[in-house]
PDB file of C-alpha atoms in Angstrom:
ATOM      1  CA  MET A   1      -0.002  -0.133  -0.148  1.00  0.00           C
ATOM      2  CA  THR A   2       2.829   2.310   0.839  1.00  0.00           C
ATOM      3  CA  ASN A   3       4.450   1.741  -2.458  1.00  0.00           C
ATOM      4  CA  PHE A   4       1.261   2.505  -4.324  1.00  0.00           C
ATOM      5  CA  ARG A   5       0.809   5.795  -2.401  1.00  0.00           C
ATOM      6  CA  GLU A   6       4.292   6.670  -3.301  1.00  0.00           C
ATOM      7  CA  ARG A   7       4.057   5.949  -6.854  1.00  0.00           C
ATOM      8  CA  ARG A   8       0.853   8.198  -6.928  1.00  0.00           C
ATOM      9  CA  ARG A   9       2.669  10.965  -4.892  1.00  0.00           C
ATOM     10  CA  GLN A  10       5.522  10.858  -7.393  1.00  0.00           C
ATOM     11  CA  ALA A  11       3.284  10.937 -10.326  1.00  0.00           C
ATOM     12  CA  ARG A  12       1.648  13.817  -9.247  1.00  0.00           C
ATOM     13  CA  LEU A  13       5.066  15.454  -8.613  1.00  0.00           C
ATOM     14  CA  ALA A  14       6.105  14.652 -12.082  1.00  0.00           C
ATOM     15  CA  SER A  15       3.139  16.218 -13.493  1.00  0.00           C
ATOM     16  CA  THR A  16       3.991  19.642 -11.881  1.00  0.00           C
ATOM     17  CA  ARG A  17       7.808  19.784 -13.249  1.00  0.00           C
ATOM     18  CA  SER A  18       9.841  18.841 -16.006  1.00  0.00           C
ATOM     19  CA  CYS A  19      11.645  15.604 -15.560  1.00  0.00           C
ATOM     20  CA  LEU A  20      15.335  16.170 -15.864  1.00  0.00           C
ATOM     21  CA  SER A  21      17.570  13.702 -17.986  1.00  0.00           C
ATOM     22  CA  GLN A  22      20.846  12.660 -16.351  1.00  0.00           C
ATOM     23  CA  ARG A  23      22.808  15.292 -18.331  1.00  0.00           C
ATOM     24  CA  ASP A  24      20.469  18.104 -17.407  1.00  0.00           C
ATOM     25  CA  PHE A  25      20.697  17.021 -13.653  1.00  0.00           C
ATOM     26  CA  ILE A  26      24.531  17.046 -13.829  1.00  0.00           C
ATOM     27  CA  ASP A  27      24.562  20.351 -15.618  1.00  0.00           C
ATOM     28  CA  GLN A  28      22.580  22.013 -12.956  1.00  0.00           C
ATOM     29  CA  CYS A  29      24.843  20.459 -10.241  1.00  0.00           C
ATOM     30  CA  GLU A  30      27.875  21.716 -11.896  1.00  0.00           C
ATOM     31  CA  LEU A  31      26.339  25.280 -12.247  1.00  0.00           C
ATOM     32  CA  ALA A  32      26.203  25.119  -8.426  1.00  0.00           C
ATOM     33  CA  GLY A  33      29.692  23.983  -8.103  1.00  0.00           C
ATOM     34  CA  VAL A  34      29.261  20.248  -7.661  1.00  0.00           C
ATOM     35  CA  ASP A  35      31.710  18.141  -9.571  1.00  0.00           C
ATOM     36  CA  GLY A  36      30.003  16.326 -12.566  1.00  0.00           C
ATOM     37  CA  ALA A  37      31.279  12.863 -11.362  1.00  0.00           C
ATOM     38  CA  VAL A  38      29.646  13.338  -8.027  1.00  0.00           C
ATOM     39  CA  ALA A  39      26.393  14.401  -9.633  1.00  0.00           C
ATOM     40  CA  ALA A  40      26.524  11.441 -11.908  1.00  0.00           C
ATOM     41  CA  PHE A  41      27.191   9.041  -8.838  1.00  0.00           C
ATOM     42  CA  VAL A  42      24.243  10.620  -6.759  1.00  0.00           C
ATOM     43  CA  TRP A  43      21.983  10.402  -9.956  1.00  0.00           C
ATOM     44  CA  ARG A  44      22.708   6.609 -10.276  1.00  0.00           C
ATOM     45  CA  LYS A  45      22.108   5.953  -6.415  1.00  0.00           C
ATOM     46  CA  MET A  46      18.945   7.776  -6.364  1.00  0.00           C
ATOM     47  CA  GLN A  47      17.382   5.974  -9.337  1.00  0.00           C
ATOM     48  CA  PRO A  48      15.805   3.006  -7.156  1.00  0.00           C
ATOM     49  CA  TYR A  49      13.862   5.493  -5.117  1.00  0.00           C
ATOM     50  CA  TYR A  50      12.193   7.343  -8.173  1.00  0.00           C
ATOM     51  CA  PHE A  51       9.195   5.965 -10.164  1.00  0.00           C
ATOM     52  CA  LYS A  52       9.017   6.791 -13.913  1.00  0.00           C
ATOM     53  CA  PRO A  53       8.466   9.436 -15.161  1.00  0.00           C
ATOM     54  CA  LEU A  54       9.847  11.245 -12.182  1.00  0.00           C
ATOM     55  CA  THR A  55      13.597  11.643 -12.172  1.00  0.00           C
ATOM     56  CA  PRO A  56      15.902  13.228  -9.479  1.00  0.00           C
ATOM     57  CA  SER A  57      16.095  17.121  -9.178  1.00  0.00           C
ATOM     58  CA  PRO A  58      18.925  18.808  -7.295  1.00  0.00           C
ATOM     59  CA  GLY A  59      16.269  20.404  -5.029  1.00  0.00           C
ATOM     60  CA  ASP A  60      14.502  17.359  -3.966  1.00  0.00           C
ATOM     61  CA  ARG A  61      14.976  16.136  -0.319  1.00  0.00           C
ATOM     62  CA  PRO A  62      15.758  12.443   0.008  1.00  0.00           C
ATOM     63  CA  VAL A  63      14.604  12.257   3.721  1.00  0.00           C
ATOM     64  CA  GLY A  64      11.874  14.680   4.195  1.00  0.00           C
ATOM     65  CA  GLU A  65      10.398  14.431   0.698  1.00  0.00           C
ATOM     66  CA  PHE A  66      11.115  10.978  -0.427  1.00  0.00           C
ATOM     67  CA  ARG A  67      11.524   9.280   3.079  1.00  0.00           C
ATOM     68  CA  ILE A  68      14.841   7.590   2.126  1.00  0.00           C
ATOM     69  CA  ASP A  69      15.986   5.865   5.219  1.00  0.00           C
ATOM     70  CA  GLY A  70      19.191   7.416   6.828  1.00  0.00           C
ATOM     71  CA  GLY A  71      20.767   3.785   6.723  1.00  0.00           C
ATOM     72  CA  ASP A  72      20.457   4.003   2.873  1.00  0.00           C
ATOM     73  CA  LEU A  73      22.134   7.427   2.745  1.00  0.00           C
ATOM     74  CA  SER A  74      24.887   6.104   5.175  1.00  0.00           C
ATOM     75  CA  ASP A  75      25.306   3.404   2.555  1.00  0.00           C
ATOM     76  CA  MET A  76      25.613   5.985  -0.199  1.00  0.00           C
ATOM     77  CA  VAL A  77      28.482   7.645   1.783  1.00  0.00           C
ATOM     78  CA  SER A  78      30.440   4.326   2.205  1.00  0.00           C
ATOM     79  CA  ASP A  79      29.800   3.890  -1.447  1.00  0.00           C
ATOM     80  CA  PHE A  80      31.203   7.465  -2.324  1.00  0.00           C
ATOM     81  CA  GLU A  81      34.211   6.894  -0.275  1.00  0.00           C
ATOM     82  CA  LYS A  82      34.986   3.827  -2.076  1.00  0.00           C
ATOM     83  CA  ALA A  83      34.236   5.117  -5.572  1.00  0.00           C
ATOM     84  CA  PHE A  84      36.174   8.498  -4.984  1.00  0.00           C
ATOM     85  CA  GLY A  85      39.061   7.248  -2.782  1.00  0.00           C
ATOM     86  CA  ARG A  86      37.831   9.329   0.154  1.00  0.00           C
ATOM     87  CA  ARG A  87      37.674   8.822   3.959  1.00  0.00           C
ATOM     88  CA  TRP A  88      34.921   9.835   6.332  1.00  0.00           C
ATOM     89  CA  LYS A  89      36.095  12.751   8.654  1.00  0.00           C
ATOM     90  CA  GLY A  90      33.849  11.529  11.464  1.00  0.00           C
ATOM     91  CA  GLN A  91      31.187  14.230  11.174  1.00  0.00           C
ATOM     92  CA  TRP A  92      28.385  15.037   8.703  1.00  0.00           C
ATOM     93  CA  VAL A  93      28.897  18.578   7.487  1.00  0.00           C
ATOM     94  CA  GLY A  94      25.488  19.865   6.405  1.00  0.00           C
ATOM     95  CA  SER A  95      21.703  19.518   7.163  1.00  0.00           C
ATOM     96  CA  ASP A  96      19.962  16.638   8.634  1.00  0.00           C
ATOM     97  CA  ASP A  97      17.362  17.034   5.672  1.00  0.00           C
ATOM     98  CA  PRO A  98      19.421  18.156   2.645  1.00  0.00           C
ATOM     99  CA  THR A  99      18.385  18.544  -0.774  1.00  0.00           C
ATOM    100  CA  LEU A 100      20.167  16.350  -3.238  1.00  0.00           C
ATOM    101  CA  LEU A 101      22.411  19.390  -4.005  1.00  0.00           C
ATOM    102  CA  GLU A 102      23.337  19.864  -0.325  1.00  0.00           C
ATOM    103  CA  PHE A 103      23.790  16.064  -0.024  1.00  0.00           C
ATOM    104  CA  MET A 104      26.542  16.178  -2.745  1.00  0.00           C
ATOM    105  CA  GLN A 105      28.222  19.120  -1.107  1.00  0.00           C
ATOM    106  CA  GLY A 106      28.030  17.328   2.262  1.00  0.00           C
ATOM    107  CA  LEU A 107      29.512  14.198   0.675  1.00  0.00           C
ATOM    108  CA  VAL A 108      32.617  15.968  -0.422  1.00  0.00           C
ATOM    109  CA  ALA A 109      32.785  18.132   2.777  1.00  0.00           C
ATOM    110  CA  SER A 110      32.386  15.306   5.119  1.00  0.00           C
ATOM    111  CA  THR A 111      35.075  13.380   3.544  1.00  0.00           C
ATOM    112  CA  GLU A 112      38.713  13.728   2.555  1.00  0.00           C
ATOM    113  CA  ALA A 113      41.032  12.471  -0.009  1.00  0.00           C
ATOM    114  CA  GLU A 114      43.083   9.409   1.075  1.00  0.00           C
TER     115      GLU A 114
END
């Protein structure tokens, strides 16, 4: 039942905004100062949480709006560390309910190159 409601919610949201392509998403993130490779990584990681035709947008809130579990986001941080050769600094830098753009900025700010 929850999945049905989420699909319906996302369909309504998709009808109110243009759905970005991966390239458009990356371009918007790069304009805001996020590295394109980081934006592409987050785009890929967010795909399981979106139902077509809705696609990720930099202003989406994964926790508050999409109810993505904090454990899933922690797994994304671990995957980010491995994929980009970075190490956790010990504390999240950023909001507890970040937008995807803020999440990407937090990924970089909360880790350091090994």
